[in-house]
Amino acid sequence: AERPTAAGAPTATLRVTTDAGVKTVALTGTAKNPADVNVWLSGPTTATAATPIATTVNVTNLGPTAAKGIQITLDIGTGGTFTSVSATGYTCTTITATQRSCTRSFIANGAAANITINASWTAGTRTITTTLTTTGTLDPDPTDNTATRNVTVT
């Protein structure tokens, strides 16, 4: 028998249409092996045009289990040029001139697996955006899976 679900546990509704009419059944259950993974950005908020700065993409697994199938999309926005992306344990590929995708198989419970972006921009207010997804683990709190940081470039 399944244990009762906790508040906020995933739910689904199943609608079945038969000749006799529509039957609606609510399904609830607890996710197996959830991992709350979050992402945030740290680094300078000002820069000189065409001079690279380092920004850290902080990725942390708050648990309670290992997070599997991690994908981070990095977007340095208009006017940006990547100098480098350092990401131990990740495989990073180019999506566009201003976007990279970094993947890794897992992050252990309680561990961090950060990425360092070195980039420069033309003058203006520029925005770095990162989005985290997991394909092998349910993240019970996806609200902390996107981060943005503005950089004022002069």
PDB file of N, CA and C in Angstrom, residues 2 4 20 25-26 29 42 49 56 62 69-70 73 78 85 93 102-104 107 110 114 118 129 140 145 148 150:
ATOM      1  N   GLU A   2       0.434   2.266  -0.709  1.00  0.00           N
ATOM      2  CA  GLU A   2       1.138   3.538  -0.764  1.00  0.00           C
ATOM      3  C   GLU A   2       0.905   4.327   0.516  1.00  0.00           C
ATOM      4  N   PRO A   4       0.299   7.850   2.537  1.00  0.00           N
ATOM      5  CA  PRO A   4      -0.422   9.071   2.161  1.00  0.00           C
ATOM      6  C   PRO A   4       0.550  10.095   1.587  1.00  0.00           C
ATOM      7  N   ALA A  20     -21.180   6.244 -21.655  1.00  0.00           N
ATOM      8  CA  ALA A  20     -22.049   6.608 -20.540  1.00  0.00           C
ATOM      9  C   ALA A  20     -21.760   8.020 -20.031  1.00  0.00           C
ATOM     10  N   VAL A  25     -11.166  11.041 -12.512  1.00  0.00           N
ATOM     11  CA  VAL A  25     -10.524  10.394 -11.382  1.00  0.00           C
ATOM     12  C   VAL A  25      -9.273  11.187 -11.036  1.00  0.00           C
ATOM     13  N   ALA A  26      -9.087  11.555  -9.782  1.00  0.00           N
ATOM     14  CA  ALA A  26      -7.868  12.249  -9.354  1.00  0.00           C
ATOM     15  C   ALA A  26      -6.853  11.214  -8.896  1.00  0.00           C
ATOM     16  N   GLY A  29       0.187  10.863  -5.708  1.00  0.00           N
ATOM     17  CA  GLY A  29       1.279   9.975  -5.315  1.00  0.00           C
ATOM     18  C   GLY A  29       2.505  10.783  -4.990  1.00  0.00           C
ATOM     19  N   SER A  42      26.381  34.542  -9.332  1.00  0.00           N
ATOM     20  CA  SER A  42      27.172  35.463  -8.528  1.00  0.00           C
ATOM     21  C   SER A  42      28.316  35.992  -9.371  1.00  0.00           C
ATOM     22  N   ALA A  49      33.295  47.630 -21.323  1.00  0.00           N
ATOM     23  CA  ALA A  49      33.038  47.024 -22.633  1.00  0.00           C
ATOM     24  C   ALA A  49      34.273  46.294 -23.147  1.00  0.00           C
ATOM     25  N   THR A  56      29.774  33.210 -11.816  1.00  0.00           N
ATOM     26  CA  THR A  56      29.607  31.823 -11.382  1.00  0.00           C
ATOM     27  C   THR A  56      28.138  31.443 -11.425  1.00  0.00           C
ATOM     28  N   LEU A  62      19.784  20.311  -3.065  1.00  0.00           N
ATOM     29  CA  LEU A  62      19.359  20.344  -1.668  1.00  0.00           C
ATOM     30  C   LEU A  62      18.778  19.012  -1.210  1.00  0.00           C
ATOM     31  N   GLY A  69      20.449  13.679 -14.615  1.00  0.00           N
ATOM     32  CA  GLY A  69      20.103  14.297 -15.890  1.00  0.00           C
ATOM     33  C   GLY A  69      20.040  15.806 -15.818  1.00  0.00           C
ATOM     34  N   ILE A  70      21.116  16.443 -15.374  1.00  0.00           N
ATOM     35  CA  ILE A  70      21.154  17.891 -15.183  1.00  0.00           C
ATOM     36  C   ILE A  70      21.473  18.582 -16.506  1.00  0.00           C
ATOM     37  N   THR A  73      21.118  25.725 -19.255  1.00  0.00           N
ATOM     38  CA  THR A  73      21.211  26.566 -20.439  1.00  0.00           C
ATOM     39  C   THR A  73      21.715  27.929 -19.998  1.00  0.00           C
ATOM     40  N   THR A  78      22.170  39.765 -25.737  1.00  0.00           N
ATOM     41  CA  THR A  78      22.581  40.661 -26.809  1.00  0.00           C
ATOM     42  C   THR A  78      23.870  41.381 -26.449  1.00  0.00           C
ATOM     43  N   VAL A  85      33.911  28.856 -20.916  1.00  0.00           N
ATOM     44  CA  VAL A  85      32.977  28.253 -19.963  1.00  0.00           C
ATOM     45  C   VAL A  85      33.744  27.122 -19.290  1.00  0.00           C
ATOM     46  N   THR A  93      28.155  22.498 -24.802  1.00  0.00           N
ATOM     47  CA  THR A  93      28.092  22.652 -26.247  1.00  0.00           C
ATOM     48  C   THR A  93      27.534  24.032 -26.589  1.00  0.00           C
ATOM     49  N   CYS A 102      25.048  23.073 -20.913  1.00  0.00           N
ATOM     50  CA  CYS A 102      25.967  22.218 -20.155  1.00  0.00           C
ATOM     51  C   CYS A 102      25.163  21.116 -19.479  1.00  0.00           C
ATOM     52  N   THR A 103      25.593  19.862 -19.658  1.00  0.00           N
ATOM     53  CA  THR A 103      24.889  18.722 -19.073  1.00  0.00           C
ATOM     54  C   THR A 103      25.851  17.900 -18.229  1.00  0.00           C
ATOM     55  N   ARG A 104      25.284  17.212 -17.253  1.00  0.00           N
ATOM     56  CA  ARG A 104      26.044  16.249 -16.440  1.00  0.00           C
ATOM     57  C   ARG A 104      25.084  15.178 -15.981  1.00  0.00           C
ATOM     58  N   ILE A 107      24.191  15.108  -9.731  1.00  0.00           N
ATOM     59  CA  ILE A 107      24.781  15.891  -8.642  1.00  0.00           C
ATOM     60  C   ILE A 107      24.327  15.211  -7.359  1.00  0.00           C
ATOM     61  N   GLY A 110      23.206  17.158  -1.481  1.00  0.00           N
ATOM     62  CA  GLY A 110      23.990  18.100  -0.686  1.00  0.00           C
ATOM     63  C   GLY A 110      25.194  18.678  -1.394  1.00  0.00           C
ATOM     64  N   ASN A 114      29.314  23.785  -9.786  1.00  0.00           N
ATOM     65  CA  ASN A 114      29.237  25.120 -10.361  1.00  0.00           C
ATOM     66  C   ASN A 114      29.859  25.205 -11.748  1.00  0.00           C
ATOM     67  N   ASN A 118      33.073  33.120 -18.481  1.00  0.00           N
ATOM     68  CA  ASN A 118      33.862  34.329 -18.739  1.00  0.00           C
ATOM     69  C   ASN A 118      33.312  34.910 -20.033  1.00  0.00           C
ATOM     70  N   THR A 129      21.144  34.952 -18.244  1.00  0.00           N
ATOM     71  CA  THR A 129      20.039  34.102 -17.796  1.00  0.00           C
ATOM     72  C   THR A 129      20.500  32.648 -17.800  1.00  0.00           C
ATOM     73  N   PRO A 140      10.985  18.884  -6.925  1.00  0.00           N
ATOM     74  CA  PRO A 140       9.733  19.291  -6.307  1.00  0.00           C
ATOM     75  C   PRO A 140       9.555  20.809  -6.215  1.00  0.00           C
ATOM     76  N   ASN A 145      14.797  27.292 -10.371  1.00  0.00           N
ATOM     77  CA  ASN A 145      15.579  26.691 -11.456  1.00  0.00           C
ATOM     78  C   ASN A 145      15.937  27.671 -12.572  1.00  0.00           C
ATOM     79  N   THR A 148      18.619  35.149 -13.150  1.00  0.00           N
ATOM     80  CA  THR A 148      19.073  36.224 -14.045  1.00  0.00           C
ATOM     81  C   THR A 148      19.950  37.177 -13.258  1.00  0.00           C
ATOM     82  N   ASN A 150      21.738  41.150 -14.014  1.00  0.00           N
ATOM     83  CA  ASN A 150      22.025  42.274 -14.912  1.00  0.00           C
ATOM     84  C   ASN A 150      23.451  42.751 -14.703  1.00  0.00           C
TER      85      ASN A 150
END
